Coordinates of C-alpha atoms in Angstrom, one line a residue:
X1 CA 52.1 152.1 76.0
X2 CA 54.2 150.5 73.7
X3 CA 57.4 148.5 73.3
X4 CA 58.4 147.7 70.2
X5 CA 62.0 146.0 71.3
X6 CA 64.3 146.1 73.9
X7 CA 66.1 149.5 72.2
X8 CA 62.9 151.3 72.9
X9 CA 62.3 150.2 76.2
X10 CA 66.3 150.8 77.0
X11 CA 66.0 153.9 76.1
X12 CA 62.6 154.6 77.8
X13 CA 64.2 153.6 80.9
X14 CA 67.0 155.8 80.9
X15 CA 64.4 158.8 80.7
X16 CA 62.8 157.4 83.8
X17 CA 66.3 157.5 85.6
X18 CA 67.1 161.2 84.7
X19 CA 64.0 162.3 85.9
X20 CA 63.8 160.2 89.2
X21 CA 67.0 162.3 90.0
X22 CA 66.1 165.2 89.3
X23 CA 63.3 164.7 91.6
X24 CA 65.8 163.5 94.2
X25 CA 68.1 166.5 94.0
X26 CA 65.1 168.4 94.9
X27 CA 64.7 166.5 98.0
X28 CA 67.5 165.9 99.5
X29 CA 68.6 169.7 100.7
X30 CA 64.9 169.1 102.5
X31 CA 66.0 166.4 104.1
X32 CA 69.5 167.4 105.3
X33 CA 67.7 170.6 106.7
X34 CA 65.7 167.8 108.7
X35 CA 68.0 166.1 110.0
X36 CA 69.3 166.4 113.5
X37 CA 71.8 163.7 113.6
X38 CA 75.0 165.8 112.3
X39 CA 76.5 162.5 110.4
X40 CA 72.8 161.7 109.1
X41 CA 72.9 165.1 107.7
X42 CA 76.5 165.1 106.2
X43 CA 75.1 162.2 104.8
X44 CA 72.3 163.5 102.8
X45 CA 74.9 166.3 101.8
X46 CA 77.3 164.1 100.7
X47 CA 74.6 161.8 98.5
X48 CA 73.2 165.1 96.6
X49 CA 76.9 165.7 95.3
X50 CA 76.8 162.1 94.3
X51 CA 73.9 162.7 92.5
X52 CA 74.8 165.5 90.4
X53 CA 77.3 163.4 89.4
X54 CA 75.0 160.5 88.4
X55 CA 73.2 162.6 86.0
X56 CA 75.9 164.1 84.6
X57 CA 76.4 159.9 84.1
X58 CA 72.9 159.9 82.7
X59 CA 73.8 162.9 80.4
X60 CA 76.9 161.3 78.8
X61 CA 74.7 157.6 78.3
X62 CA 72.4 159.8 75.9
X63 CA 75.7 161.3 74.3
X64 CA 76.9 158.1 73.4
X65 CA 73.1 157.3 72.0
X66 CA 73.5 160.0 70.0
X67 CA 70.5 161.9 71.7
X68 CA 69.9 164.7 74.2
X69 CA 68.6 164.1 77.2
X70 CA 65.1 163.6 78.2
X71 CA 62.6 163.2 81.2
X72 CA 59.7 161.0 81.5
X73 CA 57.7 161.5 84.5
X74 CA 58.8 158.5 87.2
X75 CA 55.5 158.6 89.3
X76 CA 57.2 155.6 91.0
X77 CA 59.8 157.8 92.5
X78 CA 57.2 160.4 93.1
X79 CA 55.5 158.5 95.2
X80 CA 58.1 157.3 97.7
X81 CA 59.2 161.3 98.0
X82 CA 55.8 162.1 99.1
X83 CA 56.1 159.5 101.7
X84 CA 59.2 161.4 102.9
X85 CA 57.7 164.6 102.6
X86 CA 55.4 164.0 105.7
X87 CA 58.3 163.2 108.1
X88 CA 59.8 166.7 107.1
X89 CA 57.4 168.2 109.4
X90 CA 57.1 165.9 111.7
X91 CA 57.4 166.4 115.5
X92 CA 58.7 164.4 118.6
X93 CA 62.0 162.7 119.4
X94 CA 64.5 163.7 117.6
X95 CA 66.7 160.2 117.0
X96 CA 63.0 158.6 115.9
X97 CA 62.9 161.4 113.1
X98 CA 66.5 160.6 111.8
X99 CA 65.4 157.1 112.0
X100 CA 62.3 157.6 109.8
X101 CA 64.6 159.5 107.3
X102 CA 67.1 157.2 107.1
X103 CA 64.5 154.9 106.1
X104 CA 62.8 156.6 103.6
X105 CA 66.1 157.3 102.4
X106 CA 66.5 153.9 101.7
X107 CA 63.6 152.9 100.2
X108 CA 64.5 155.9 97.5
X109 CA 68.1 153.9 97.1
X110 CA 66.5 150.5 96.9
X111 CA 64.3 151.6 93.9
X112 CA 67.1 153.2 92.6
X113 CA 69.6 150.0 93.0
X114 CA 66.7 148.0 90.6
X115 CA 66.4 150.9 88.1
X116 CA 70.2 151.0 87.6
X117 CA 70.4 147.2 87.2
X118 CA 68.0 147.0 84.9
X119 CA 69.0 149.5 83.0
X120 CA 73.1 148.0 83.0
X121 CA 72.0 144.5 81.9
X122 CA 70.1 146.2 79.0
X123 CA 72.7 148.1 78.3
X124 CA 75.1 144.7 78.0
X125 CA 72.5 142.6 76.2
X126 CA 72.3 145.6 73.5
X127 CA 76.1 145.7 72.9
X128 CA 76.7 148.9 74.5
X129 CA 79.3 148.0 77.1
X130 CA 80.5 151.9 77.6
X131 CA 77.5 152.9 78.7
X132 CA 76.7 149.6 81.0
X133 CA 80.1 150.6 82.9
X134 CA 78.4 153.9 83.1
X135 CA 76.1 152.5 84.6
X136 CA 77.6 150.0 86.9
X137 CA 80.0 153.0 88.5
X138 CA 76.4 154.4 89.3
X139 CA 74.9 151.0 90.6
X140 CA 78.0 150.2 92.8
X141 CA 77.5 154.5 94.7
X142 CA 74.0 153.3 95.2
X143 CA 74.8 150.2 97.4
X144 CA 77.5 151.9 99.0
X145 CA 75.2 154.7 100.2
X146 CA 72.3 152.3 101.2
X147 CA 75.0 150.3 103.3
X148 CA 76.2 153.7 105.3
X149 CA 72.7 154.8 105.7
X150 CA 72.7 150.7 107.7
X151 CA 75.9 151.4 109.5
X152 CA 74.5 155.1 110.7
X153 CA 71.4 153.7 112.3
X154 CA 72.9 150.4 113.5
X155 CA 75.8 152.7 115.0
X156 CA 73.6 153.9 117.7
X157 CA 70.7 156.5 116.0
X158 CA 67.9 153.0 116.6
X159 CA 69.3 152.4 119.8
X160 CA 68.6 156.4 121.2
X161 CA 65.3 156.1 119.5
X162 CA 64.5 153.3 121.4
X163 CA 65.4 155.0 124.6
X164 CA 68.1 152.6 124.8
X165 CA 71.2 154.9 124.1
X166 CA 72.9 157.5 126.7
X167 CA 75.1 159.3 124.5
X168 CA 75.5 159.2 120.8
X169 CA 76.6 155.8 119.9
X170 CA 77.1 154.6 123.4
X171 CA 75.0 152.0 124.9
X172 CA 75.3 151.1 129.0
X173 CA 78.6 151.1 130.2
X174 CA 80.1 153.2 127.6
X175 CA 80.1 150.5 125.5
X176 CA 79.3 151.2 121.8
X177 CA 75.7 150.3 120.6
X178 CA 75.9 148.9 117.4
X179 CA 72.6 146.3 116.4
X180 CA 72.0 145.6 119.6
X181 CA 75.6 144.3 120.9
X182 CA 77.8 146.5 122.5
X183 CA 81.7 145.5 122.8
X184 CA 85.0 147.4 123.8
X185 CA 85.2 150.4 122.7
X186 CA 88.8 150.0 121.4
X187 CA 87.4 147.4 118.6
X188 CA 86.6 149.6 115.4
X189 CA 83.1 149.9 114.4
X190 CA 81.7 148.2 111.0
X191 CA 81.4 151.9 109.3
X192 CA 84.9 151.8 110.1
X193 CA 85.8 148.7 108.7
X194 CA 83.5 149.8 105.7
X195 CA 85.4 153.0 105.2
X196 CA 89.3 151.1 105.7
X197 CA 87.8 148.6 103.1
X198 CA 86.7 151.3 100.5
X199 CA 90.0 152.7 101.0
X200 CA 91.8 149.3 100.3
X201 CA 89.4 149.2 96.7
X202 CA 88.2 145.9 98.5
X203 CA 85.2 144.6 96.1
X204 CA 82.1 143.5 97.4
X205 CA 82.3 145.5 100.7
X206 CA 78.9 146.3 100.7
X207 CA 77.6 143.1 100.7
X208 CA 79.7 142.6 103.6
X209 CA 78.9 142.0 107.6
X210 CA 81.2 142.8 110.1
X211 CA 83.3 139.7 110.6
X212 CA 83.6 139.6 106.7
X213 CA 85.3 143.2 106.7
X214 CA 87.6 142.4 109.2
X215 CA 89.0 139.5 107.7
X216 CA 88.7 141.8 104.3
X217 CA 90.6 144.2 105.8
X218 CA 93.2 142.3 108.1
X219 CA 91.8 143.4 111.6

């Protein structure tokens, strides 16, 4: 392999992405069919639109590089689907399954949240500051999904696989099971807070724990 500057390996990169995603948009109707959790599955749903959207991001980048768009074979992301592959037809309880997507799930969105930060500050150091915003609208969907994937399994989905949880999202008590700490169930939730706080355009929310998106949000 060779790398003659950082044009070349920009650009190398960028066929990386696209074919990562394609690879992902073959996986995720798999995984939403696996799913038993209904908000783990609207989930999946709901990141497959996002990512026909990111490579119709990725299509327009190679536009504005006056190119058509290419593949290069992202064994890297290959890999990590495989891993998923197995819990597809996997058997036992269900919450411990939706548990063991969620996390494979994430380790797909962690490997993409490097890729598209890479590929952003290349795009900045080379001048190209349309496509690095490109980019950056596609970096900031990835955190946001990795953080509600956090919120669905510290919501309650760990807790039931633990055998801790009676009903969905309900520890002992009735009192909601969220990381471990249950409190009244009149106090909103922090994938509540997250979504009031996306609503608000607040910046950073991701990033964000739960005390830090109340005062964000003025609960």
């Amino acid at each position: 392999m060779k790398i003659p500057n950082l044009e070349s390996l920009y650009q190398d990169e960028l066929k990386d992405a696209y074919d990562f995603e394609h690879q992902i948009l073959e996986a995720l109707p798999q995984m939403a069919e696996a799913a038993h959790n209904e908000e783990v599955r609207q989930a999946f749903q709901e990141h497959q639109r996002q990512t026909e959207g990111q490579v119709e991001r990725l299509e327009q980048v190679f536009r504005l590089l006056g190119q058509k768009p290419g593949r290069k074979h992202c064994d890297g992301m290959e890999g990590l689907i495989e891993e998923g592959e197995e819990i597809l037809e996997a058997e036992g309880d269900e919450a411990a399954i939706d548990a063991a997507l969620i996390a494979a799930a994430q380790r797909v969105e962690h490997y993409e949240i490097a890729a598209y930060g890479t590929l952003r500050t290349y795009a900045r150091t080379l001048g190209y500051d349309d496509q690095a915003e490109l980019l950056q609208q596609t970096l900031d969907e990835e955190g946001e999904t990795d953080e509600l994937l956090t919120q669905l399994a510290e919501s309650g989905l760990n807790q039931q696989a633990a055998g801790k949880g009676q009903n969905k999202g309900q520890g002992k008590g009735g009192q909601q099971a969220r990381g471990g700490n249950g409190s009244a169930g009149s106090e909103k939730t922090k994938e509540e807070l997250y979504e009031e706080a996306k609503r608000q355009g607040v910046e950073g929310r991701s990033k964000m724990d739960k005390q830090e998106l109340e005062r964000a949000v003025g609960s």
